[in-house]
Short mmCIF file of C-alpha atoms in Angstrom, two decimals:
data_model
loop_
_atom_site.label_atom_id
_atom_site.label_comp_id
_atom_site.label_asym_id
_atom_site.label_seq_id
_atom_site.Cartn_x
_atom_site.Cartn_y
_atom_site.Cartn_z
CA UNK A 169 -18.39 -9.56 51.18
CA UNK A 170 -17.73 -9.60 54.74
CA UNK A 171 -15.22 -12.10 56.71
CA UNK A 172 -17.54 -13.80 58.62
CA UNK A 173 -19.95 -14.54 55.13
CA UNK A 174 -16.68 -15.39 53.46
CA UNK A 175 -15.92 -18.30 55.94
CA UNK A 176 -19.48 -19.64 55.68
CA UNK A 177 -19.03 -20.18 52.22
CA UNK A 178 -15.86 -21.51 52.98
CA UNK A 179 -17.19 -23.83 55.26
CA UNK A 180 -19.61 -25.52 52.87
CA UNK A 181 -17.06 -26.12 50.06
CA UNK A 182 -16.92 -29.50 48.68
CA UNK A 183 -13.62 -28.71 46.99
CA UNK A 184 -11.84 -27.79 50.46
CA UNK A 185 -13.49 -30.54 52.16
CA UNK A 186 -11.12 -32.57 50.36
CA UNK A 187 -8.22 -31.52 51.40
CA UNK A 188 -6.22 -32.36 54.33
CA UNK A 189 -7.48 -30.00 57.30
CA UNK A 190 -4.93 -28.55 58.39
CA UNK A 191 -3.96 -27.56 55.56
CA UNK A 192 -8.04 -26.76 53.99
CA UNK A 193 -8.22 -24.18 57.24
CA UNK A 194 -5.11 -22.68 56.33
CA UNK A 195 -6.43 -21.88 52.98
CA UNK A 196 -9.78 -21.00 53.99
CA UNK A 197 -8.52 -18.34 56.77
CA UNK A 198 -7.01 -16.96 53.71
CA UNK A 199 -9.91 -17.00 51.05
CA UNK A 200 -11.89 -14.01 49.34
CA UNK A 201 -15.02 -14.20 47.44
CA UNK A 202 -16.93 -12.20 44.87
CA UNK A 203 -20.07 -12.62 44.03
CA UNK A 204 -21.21 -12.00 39.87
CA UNK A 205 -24.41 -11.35 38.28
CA UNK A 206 -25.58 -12.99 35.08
CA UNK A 207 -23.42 -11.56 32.42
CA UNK A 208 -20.52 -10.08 34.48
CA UNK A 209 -16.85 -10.86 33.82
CA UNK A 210 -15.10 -13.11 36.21
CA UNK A 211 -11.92 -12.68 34.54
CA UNK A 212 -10.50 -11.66 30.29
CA UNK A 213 -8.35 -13.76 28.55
CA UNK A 214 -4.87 -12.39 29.65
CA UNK A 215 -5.93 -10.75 33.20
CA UNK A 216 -3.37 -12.54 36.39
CA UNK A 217 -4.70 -15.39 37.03
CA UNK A 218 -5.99 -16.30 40.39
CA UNK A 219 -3.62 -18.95 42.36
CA UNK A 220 -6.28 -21.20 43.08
CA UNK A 221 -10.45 -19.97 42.55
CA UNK A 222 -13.37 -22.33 43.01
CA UNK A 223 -17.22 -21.91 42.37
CA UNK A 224 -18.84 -21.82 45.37
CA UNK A 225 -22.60 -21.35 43.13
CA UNK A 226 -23.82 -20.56 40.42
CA UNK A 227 -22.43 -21.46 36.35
CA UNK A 228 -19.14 -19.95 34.30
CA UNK A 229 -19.50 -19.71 31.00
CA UNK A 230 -15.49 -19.84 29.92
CA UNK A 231 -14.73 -18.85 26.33
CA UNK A 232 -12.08 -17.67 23.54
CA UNK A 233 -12.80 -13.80 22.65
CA UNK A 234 -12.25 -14.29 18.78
CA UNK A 235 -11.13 -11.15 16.94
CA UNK A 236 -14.56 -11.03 15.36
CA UNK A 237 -16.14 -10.32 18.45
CA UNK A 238 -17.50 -14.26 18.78
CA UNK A 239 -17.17 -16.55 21.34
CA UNK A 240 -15.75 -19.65 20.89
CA UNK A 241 -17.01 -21.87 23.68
CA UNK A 242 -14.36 -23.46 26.34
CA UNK A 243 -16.36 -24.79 28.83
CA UNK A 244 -19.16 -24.78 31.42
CA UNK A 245 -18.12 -24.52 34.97
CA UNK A 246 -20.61 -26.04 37.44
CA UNK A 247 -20.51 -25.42 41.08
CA UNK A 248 -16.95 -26.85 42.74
CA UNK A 249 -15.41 -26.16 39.80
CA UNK A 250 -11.56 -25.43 40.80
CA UNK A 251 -9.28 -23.51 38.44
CA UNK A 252 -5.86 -24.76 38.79
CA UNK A 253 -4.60 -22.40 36.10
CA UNK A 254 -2.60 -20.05 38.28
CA UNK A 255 -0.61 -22.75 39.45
CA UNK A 256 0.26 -23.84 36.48
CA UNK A 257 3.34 -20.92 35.96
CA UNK A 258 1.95 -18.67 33.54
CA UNK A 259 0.53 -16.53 35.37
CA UNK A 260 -2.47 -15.36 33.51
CA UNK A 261 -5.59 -16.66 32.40
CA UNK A 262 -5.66 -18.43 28.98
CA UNK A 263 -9.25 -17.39 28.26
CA UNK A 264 -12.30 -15.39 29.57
CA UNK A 265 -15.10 -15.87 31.86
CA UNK A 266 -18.65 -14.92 32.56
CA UNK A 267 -21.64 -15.66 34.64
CA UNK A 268 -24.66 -17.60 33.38
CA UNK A 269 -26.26 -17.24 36.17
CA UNK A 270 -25.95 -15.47 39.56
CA UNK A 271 -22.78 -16.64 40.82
CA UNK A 272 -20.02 -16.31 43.79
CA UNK A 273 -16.15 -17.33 43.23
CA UNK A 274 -14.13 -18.00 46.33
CA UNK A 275 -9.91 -17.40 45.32
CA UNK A 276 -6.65 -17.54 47.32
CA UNK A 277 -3.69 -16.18 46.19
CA UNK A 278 -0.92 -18.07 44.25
CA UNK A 279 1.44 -16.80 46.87
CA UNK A 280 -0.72 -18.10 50.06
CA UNK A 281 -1.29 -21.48 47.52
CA UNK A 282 2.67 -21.67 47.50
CA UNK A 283 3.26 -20.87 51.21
CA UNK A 284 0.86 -23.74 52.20
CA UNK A 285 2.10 -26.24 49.97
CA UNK A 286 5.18 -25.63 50.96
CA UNK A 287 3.92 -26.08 54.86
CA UNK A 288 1.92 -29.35 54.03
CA UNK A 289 3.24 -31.53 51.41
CA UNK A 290 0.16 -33.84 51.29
CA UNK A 291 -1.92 -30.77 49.87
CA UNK A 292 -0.49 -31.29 46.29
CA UNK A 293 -1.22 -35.24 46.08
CA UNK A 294 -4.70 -33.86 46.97
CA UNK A 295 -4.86 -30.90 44.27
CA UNK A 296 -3.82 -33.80 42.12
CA UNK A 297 -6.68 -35.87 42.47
CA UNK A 298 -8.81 -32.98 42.85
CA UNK A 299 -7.96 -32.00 38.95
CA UNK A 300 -8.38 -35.51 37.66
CA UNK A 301 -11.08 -36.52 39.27
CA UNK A 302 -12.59 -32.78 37.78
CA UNK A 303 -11.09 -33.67 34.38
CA UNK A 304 -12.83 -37.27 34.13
CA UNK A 305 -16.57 -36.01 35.17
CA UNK A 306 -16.26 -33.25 32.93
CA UNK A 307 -15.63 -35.55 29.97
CA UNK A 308 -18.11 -37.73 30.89
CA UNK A 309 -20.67 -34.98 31.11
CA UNK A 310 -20.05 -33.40 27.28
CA UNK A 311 -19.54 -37.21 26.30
CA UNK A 312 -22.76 -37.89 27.77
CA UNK A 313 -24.99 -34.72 27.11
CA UNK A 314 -23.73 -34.40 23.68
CA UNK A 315 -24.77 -37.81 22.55
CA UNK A 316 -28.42 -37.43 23.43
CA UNK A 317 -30.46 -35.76 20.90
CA UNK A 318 -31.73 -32.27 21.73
CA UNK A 319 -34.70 -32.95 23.53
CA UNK A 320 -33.23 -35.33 26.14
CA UNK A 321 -30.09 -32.76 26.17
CA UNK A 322 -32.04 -29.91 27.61
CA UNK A 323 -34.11 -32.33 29.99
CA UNK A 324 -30.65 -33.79 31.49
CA UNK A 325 -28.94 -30.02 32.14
CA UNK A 326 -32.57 -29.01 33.29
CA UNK A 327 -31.93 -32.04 35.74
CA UNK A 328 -28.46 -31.30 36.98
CA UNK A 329 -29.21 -27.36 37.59
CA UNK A 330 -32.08 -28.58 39.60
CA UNK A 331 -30.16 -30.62 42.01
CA UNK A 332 -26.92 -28.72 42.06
CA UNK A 333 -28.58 -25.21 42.28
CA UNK A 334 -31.98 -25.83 42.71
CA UNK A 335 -34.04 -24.64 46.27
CA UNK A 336 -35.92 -27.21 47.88
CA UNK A 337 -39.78 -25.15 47.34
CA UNK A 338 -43.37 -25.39 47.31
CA UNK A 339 -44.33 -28.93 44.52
CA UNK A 340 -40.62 -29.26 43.73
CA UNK A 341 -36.45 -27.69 43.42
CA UNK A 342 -37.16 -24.22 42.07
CA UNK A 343 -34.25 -22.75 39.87
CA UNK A 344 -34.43 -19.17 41.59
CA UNK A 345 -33.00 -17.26 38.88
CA UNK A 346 -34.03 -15.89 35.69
CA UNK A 347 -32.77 -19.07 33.42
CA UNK A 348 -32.77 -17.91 29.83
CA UNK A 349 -32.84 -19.57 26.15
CA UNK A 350 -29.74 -17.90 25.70
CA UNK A 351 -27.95 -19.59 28.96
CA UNK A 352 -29.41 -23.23 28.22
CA UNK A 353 -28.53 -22.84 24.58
CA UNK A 354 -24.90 -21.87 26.02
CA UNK A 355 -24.39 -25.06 27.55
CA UNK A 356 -26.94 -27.72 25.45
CA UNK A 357 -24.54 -26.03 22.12
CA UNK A 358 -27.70 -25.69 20.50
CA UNK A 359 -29.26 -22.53 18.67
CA UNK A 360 -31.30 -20.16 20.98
CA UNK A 361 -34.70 -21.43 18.43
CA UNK A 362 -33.93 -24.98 19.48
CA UNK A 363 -33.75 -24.52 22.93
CA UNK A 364 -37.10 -22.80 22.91
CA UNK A 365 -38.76 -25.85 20.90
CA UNK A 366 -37.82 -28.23 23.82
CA UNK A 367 -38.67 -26.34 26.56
CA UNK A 368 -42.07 -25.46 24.92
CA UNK A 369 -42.71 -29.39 25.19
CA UNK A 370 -41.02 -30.16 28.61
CA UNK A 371 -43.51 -27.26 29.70
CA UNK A 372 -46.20 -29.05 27.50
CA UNK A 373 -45.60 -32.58 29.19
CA UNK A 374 -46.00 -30.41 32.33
CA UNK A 375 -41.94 -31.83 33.32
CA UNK A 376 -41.37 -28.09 34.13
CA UNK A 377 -43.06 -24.95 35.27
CA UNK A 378 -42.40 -21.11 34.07
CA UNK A 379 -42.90 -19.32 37.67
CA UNK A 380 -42.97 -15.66 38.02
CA UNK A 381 -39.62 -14.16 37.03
CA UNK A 382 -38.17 -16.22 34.15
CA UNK A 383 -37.76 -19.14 37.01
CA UNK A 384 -38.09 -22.59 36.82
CA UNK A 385 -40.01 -25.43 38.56
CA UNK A 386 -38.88 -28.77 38.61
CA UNK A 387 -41.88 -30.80 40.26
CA UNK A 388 -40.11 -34.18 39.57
CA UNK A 389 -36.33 -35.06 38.63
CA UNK A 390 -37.73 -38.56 38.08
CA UNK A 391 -40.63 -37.90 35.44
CA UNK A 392 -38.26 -34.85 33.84
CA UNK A 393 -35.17 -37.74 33.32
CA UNK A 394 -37.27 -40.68 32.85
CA UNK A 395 -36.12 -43.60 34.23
CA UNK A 396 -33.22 -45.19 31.88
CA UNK A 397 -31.92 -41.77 31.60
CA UNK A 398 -32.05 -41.20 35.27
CA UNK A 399 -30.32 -44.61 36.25
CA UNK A 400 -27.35 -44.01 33.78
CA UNK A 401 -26.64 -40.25 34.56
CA UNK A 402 -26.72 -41.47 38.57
CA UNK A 403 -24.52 -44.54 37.53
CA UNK A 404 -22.22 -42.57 35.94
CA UNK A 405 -21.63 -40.29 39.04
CA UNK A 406 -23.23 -37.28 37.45
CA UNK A 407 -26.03 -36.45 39.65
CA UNK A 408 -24.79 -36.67 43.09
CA UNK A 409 -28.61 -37.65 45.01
CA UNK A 410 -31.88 -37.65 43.73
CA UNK A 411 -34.26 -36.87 46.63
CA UNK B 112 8.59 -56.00 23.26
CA UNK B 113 11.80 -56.10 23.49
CA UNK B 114 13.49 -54.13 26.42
CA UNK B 115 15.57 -51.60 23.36
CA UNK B 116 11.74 -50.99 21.43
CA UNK B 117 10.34 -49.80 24.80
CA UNK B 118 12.80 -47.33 25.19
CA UNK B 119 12.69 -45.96 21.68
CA UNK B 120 8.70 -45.62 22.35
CA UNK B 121 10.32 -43.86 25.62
CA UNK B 122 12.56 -41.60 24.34
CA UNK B 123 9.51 -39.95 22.15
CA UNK B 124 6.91 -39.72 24.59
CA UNK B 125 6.05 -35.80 24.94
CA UNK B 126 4.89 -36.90 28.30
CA UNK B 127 8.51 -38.25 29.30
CA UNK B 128 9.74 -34.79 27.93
CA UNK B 129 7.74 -32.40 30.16
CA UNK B 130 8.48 -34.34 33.36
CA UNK B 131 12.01 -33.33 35.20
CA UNK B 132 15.09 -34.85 33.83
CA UNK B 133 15.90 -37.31 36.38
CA UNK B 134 12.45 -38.70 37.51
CA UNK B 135 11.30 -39.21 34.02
CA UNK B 136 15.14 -41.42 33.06
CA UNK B 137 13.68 -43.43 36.02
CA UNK B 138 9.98 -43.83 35.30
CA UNK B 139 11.68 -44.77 31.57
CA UNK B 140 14.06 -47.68 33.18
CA UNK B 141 11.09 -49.16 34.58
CA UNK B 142 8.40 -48.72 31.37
CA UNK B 143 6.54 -51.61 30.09
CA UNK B 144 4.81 -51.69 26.90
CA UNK B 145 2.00 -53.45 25.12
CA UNK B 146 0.48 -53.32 21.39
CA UNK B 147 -2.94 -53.22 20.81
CA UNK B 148 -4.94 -54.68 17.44
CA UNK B 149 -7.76 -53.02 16.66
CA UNK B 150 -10.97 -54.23 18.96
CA UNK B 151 -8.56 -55.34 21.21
CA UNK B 152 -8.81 -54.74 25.32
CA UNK B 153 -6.72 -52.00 26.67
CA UNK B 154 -8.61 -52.65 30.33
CA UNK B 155 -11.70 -53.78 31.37
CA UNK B 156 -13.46 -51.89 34.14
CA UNK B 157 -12.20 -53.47 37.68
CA UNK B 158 -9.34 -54.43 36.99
CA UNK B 159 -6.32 -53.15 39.07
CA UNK B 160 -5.35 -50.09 37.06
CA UNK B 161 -1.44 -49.48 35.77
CA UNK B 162 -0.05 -46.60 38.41
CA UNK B 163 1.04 -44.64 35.44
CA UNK B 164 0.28 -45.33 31.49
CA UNK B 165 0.10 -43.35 28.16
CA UNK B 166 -0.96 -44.01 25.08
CA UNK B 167 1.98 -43.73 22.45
CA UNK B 168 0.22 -43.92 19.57
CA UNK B 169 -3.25 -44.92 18.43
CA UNK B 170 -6.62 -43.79 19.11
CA UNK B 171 -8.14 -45.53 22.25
CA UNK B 172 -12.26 -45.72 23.24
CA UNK B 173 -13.00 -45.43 27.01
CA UNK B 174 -16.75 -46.92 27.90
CA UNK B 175 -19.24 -47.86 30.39
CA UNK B 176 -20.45 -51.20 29.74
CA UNK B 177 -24.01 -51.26 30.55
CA UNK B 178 -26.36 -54.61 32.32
CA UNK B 179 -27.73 -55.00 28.78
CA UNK B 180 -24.09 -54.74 26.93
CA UNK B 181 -24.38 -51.57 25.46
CA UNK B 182 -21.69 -49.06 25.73
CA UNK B 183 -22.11 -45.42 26.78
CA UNK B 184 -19.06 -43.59 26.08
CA UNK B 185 -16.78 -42.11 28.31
CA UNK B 186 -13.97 -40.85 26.36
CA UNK B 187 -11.31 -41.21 23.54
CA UNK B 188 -8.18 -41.22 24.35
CA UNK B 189 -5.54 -39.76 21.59
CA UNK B 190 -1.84 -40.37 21.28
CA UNK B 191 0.42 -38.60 24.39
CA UNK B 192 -2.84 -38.92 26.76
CA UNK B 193 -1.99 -40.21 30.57
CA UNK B 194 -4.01 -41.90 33.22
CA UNK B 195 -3.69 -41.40 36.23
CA UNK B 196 -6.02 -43.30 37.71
CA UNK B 197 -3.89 -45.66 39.28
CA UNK B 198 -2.24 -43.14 41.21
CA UNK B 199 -5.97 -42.21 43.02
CA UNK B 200 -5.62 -45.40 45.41
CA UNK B 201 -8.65 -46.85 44.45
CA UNK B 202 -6.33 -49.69 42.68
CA UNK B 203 -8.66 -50.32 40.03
CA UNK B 204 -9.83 -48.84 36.45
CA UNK B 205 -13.60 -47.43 36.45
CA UNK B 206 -14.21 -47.79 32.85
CA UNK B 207 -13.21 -50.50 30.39
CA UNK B 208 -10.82 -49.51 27.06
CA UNK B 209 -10.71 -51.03 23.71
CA UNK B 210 -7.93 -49.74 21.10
CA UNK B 211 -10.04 -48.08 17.90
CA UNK B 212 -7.08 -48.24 15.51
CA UNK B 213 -3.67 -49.90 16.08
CA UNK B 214 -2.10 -48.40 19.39
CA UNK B 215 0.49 -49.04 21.82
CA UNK B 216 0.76 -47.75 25.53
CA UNK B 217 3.36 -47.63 27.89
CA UNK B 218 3.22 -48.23 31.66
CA UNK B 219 4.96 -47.96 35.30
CA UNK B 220 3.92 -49.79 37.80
CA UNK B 221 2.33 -47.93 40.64
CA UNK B 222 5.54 -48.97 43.14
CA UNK B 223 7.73 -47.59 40.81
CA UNK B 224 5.86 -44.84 40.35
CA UNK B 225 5.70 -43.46 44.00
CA UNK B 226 8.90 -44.78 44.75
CA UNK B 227 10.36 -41.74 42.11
CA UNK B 228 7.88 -39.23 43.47
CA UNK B 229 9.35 -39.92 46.97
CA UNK B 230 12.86 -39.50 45.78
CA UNK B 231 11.82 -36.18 43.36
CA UNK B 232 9.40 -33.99 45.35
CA UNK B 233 9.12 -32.11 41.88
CA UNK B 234 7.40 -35.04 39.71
CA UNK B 235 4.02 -34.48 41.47
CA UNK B 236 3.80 -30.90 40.11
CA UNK B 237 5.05 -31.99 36.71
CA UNK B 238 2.27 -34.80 37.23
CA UNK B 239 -0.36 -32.10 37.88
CA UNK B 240 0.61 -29.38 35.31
CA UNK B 241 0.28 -32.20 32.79
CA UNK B 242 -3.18 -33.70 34.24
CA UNK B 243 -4.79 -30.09 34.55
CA UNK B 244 -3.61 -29.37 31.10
CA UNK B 245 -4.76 -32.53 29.26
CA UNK B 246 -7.97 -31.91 30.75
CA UNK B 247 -8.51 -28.63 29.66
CA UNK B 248 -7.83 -29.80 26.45
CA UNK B 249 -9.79 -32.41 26.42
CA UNK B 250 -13.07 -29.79 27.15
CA UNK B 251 -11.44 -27.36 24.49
CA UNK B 252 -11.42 -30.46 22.07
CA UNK B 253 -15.15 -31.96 22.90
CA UNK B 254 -16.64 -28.61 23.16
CA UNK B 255 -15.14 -27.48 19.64
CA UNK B 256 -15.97 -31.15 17.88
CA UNK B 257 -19.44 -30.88 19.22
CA UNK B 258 -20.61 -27.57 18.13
CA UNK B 259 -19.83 -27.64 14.76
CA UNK B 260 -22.26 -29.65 12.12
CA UNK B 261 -21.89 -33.03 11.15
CA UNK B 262 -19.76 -32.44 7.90
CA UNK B 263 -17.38 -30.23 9.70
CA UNK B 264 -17.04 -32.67 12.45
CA UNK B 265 -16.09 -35.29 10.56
CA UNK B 266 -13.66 -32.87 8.97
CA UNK B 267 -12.31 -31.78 11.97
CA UNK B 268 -11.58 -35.13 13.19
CA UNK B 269 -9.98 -36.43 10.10
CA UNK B 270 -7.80 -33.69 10.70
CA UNK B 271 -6.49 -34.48 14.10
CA UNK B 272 -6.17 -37.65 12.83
CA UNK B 273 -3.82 -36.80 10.17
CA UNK B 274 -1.75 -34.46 12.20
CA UNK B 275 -1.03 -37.18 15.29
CA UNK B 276 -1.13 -40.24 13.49
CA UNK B 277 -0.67 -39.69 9.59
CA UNK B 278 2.65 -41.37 7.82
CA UNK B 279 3.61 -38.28 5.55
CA UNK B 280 3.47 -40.21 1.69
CA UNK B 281 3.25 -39.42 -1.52
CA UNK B 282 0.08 -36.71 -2.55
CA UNK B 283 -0.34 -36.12 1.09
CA UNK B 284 -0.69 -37.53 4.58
CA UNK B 285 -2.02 -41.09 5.04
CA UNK B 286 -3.69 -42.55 7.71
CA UNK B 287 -2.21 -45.94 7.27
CA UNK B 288 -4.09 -48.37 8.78
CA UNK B 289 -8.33 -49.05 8.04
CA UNK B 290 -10.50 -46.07 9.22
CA UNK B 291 -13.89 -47.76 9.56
CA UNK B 292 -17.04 -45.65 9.22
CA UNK B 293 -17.88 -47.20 13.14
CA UNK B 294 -14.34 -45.91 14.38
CA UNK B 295 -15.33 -42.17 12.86
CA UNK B 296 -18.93 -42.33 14.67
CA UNK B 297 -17.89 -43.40 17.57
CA UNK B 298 -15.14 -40.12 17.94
CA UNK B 299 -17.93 -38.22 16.35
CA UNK B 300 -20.14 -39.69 18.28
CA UNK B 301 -23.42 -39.80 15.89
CA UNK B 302 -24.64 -43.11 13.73
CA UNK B 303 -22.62 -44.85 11.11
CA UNK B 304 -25.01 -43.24 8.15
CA UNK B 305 -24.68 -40.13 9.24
CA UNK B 306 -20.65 -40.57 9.07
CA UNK B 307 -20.97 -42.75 6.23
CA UNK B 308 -22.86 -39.79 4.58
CA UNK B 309 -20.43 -36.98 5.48
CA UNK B 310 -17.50 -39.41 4.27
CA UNK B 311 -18.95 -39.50 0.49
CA UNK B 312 -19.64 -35.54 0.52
CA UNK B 313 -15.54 -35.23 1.36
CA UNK B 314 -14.49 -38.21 -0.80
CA UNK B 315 -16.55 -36.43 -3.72
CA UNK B 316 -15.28 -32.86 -2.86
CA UNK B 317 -11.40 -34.78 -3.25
CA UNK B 318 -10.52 -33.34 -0.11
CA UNK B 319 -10.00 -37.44 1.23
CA UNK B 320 -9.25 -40.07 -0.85
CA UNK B 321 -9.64 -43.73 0.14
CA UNK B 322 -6.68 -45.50 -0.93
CA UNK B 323 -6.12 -49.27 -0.65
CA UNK B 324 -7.24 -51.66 2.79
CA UNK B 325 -9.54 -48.76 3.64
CA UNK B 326 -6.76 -46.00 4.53
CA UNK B 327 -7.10 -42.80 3.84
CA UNK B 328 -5.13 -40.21 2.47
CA UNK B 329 -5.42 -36.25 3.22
CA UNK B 330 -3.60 -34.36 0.16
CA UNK B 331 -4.04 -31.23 1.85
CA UNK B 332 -5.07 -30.05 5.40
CA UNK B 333 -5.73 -26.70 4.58
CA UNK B 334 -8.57 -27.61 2.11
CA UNK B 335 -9.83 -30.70 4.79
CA UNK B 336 -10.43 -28.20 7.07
CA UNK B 337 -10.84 -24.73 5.07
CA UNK B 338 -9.65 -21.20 6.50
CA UNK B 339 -11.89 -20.27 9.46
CA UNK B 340 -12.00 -23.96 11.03
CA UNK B 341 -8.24 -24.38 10.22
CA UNK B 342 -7.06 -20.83 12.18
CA UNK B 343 -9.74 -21.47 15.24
CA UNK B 344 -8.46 -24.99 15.59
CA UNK B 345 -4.48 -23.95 15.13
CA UNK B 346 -5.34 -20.97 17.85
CA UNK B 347 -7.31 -23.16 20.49
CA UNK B 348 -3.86 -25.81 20.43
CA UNK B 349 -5.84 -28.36 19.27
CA UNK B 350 -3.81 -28.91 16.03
CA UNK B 351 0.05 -28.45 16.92
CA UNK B 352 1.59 -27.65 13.54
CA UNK B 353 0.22 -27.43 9.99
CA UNK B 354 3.04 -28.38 7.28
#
């Protein structure tokens, strides 16, 4: 990826817009990105871990490699996800990574991490609430997605990939990747047979479109959420804007 | 509490322990503590939030209390977990706390609290490490507890339970205070029949036994939880030790 691309995505990050400036351009000036498609590594269980890597789009699946070949699932990462995990000491990562979906990883050394906190002691109090703040809408995420029953499940992830990685289009937010069974069953922690009963009745109640290209169109966040579902996932800082 | 209790509590807490030396004998000076009945208020969301508090022992639930009093669930918090969310400067907590069992925290006032991170510029990374760590396990716990089926859920959680808060006794481990069938579903997080269900199927397969005021003893973790839950749980850090 070339500098100049590099710094535009740099430039657009939620995560660095959070930091103190000074300190955010230092780390940008120093940032390199990748970009993954579906089903590429980002990283194995044991590789060095990055000193401090963000998602700039796309989603992470993050498991344990069992040593029966499964995968025991870790988490999701959604865009702005930050791991912290190579400044944490140990130096390598503590499980492995792939992409769900097209996807492009910004990173910065550990040693450029150091050098900067070192420079600007205000950057850690910000890491700091960076990571909590990350830890407490993650729980309430998997609290809240896995206490719905299936159906609503799958309509509320439908929702959030629509408005965090969705492109404004033609009667609604199109999700401008091939979107799978397989990748919604990954993060609803249903069976691949389940996921293909609900989206057979979203597409039914005419919530979503199929478009060309295993792509989805969301004409309406409000009719696909409903509106107690809607209100409580906004109220509980979930879904940033609904537009 | 008296002044020589709180420190006792003090002395144990793994948090204490992975902070450095001097910083956590002064965060310990200054610790208050407070004991919880079961149903009782940790917090209610608003109020001003403690700068720094842990949960010593006890299980405690973490809700959003809805305009028509219902509660959708944030998070539960187990024994050893921090919050930090009086650190964040927004001065108050977002989500109101009730204990689910009989618990105790501990906590520094906010003052106190930055008053020690200005005098030890190493607590804030001790602070971090531990934040960034209990919420990765925190996904690595709700994404394991969630994927499995009911029965093994409830397994799984029993298990925990015995681990971090079970007295060791005669014929087993005992969870000695009452375990209702509404504190199980709401860590489960499915209906009361659906737990009360899964709580007969173990109580006839002897793996639990109820003994008297509605405690529960575990004779045997390794048959609770069987040989493929028991390994992935030990290996994912979820369970610390097995005796």
């Amino acid at each position: 990826m070339t500098d100049a691309r590099v710094q535009t995505l740099v430039q657009e990050s939620k995560f660095l817009s959070s930091l103190p400036r000074e300190a955010a351009e230092k780390l940008a000036a120093a940032a390199r990105a990748r970009v993954l498609r579906p089903g590429e590594y980002a990283a194995r269980a044991g590789d060095p871990a990055f000193g401090l890597a963000w998602l700039h789009s796309g989603l992470v699946f993050i498991f344990f490699e069992m040593s029966d070949g499964s995968r025991v699932p870790y988490l999701v990462a959604w865009p702005s996800s930050v791991s912290f995990d190579g400044l944490l000491g140990e130096g390598q990562f503590p499980a492995s990574s792939t992409a769900l979906t097209p996807a492009t990883f910004v990173w910065i050394t550990r040693e450029v991490a150091e050098e900067v906190a070192g420079q600007h002691p205000d950057l850690m109090n910000a890491l700091f609430d960076y990571a909590v703040r990350q830890g407490e809408l993650r729980a309430i995420w998997l609290g809240r997605l896995f206490s719905l029953p299936l159906r609503s499940r799958v309509r509320l992830l439908l929702a959030r990939m629509a408005v965090e990685m969705g492109q404004p289009g033609e009667g609604g937010r199109i999700l401008d990747f091939p979107v799978s069974h397989r990748t919604l069953a990954i993060i609803a922690q249903v069976s691949r047979d389940e996921v293909g009963r609900a989206v057979r009745e979203l597409l039914a109640e005419e919530v979503i479109e199929r478009i060309e290209g295993r792509r989805f169109l969301v004409p309406d966040l409000r009719r696909l959420l409903g509106p107690s579902l809607l209100e409580s996932t906004v109220a509980a800082g979930l879904i940033p804007e609904i537009r």
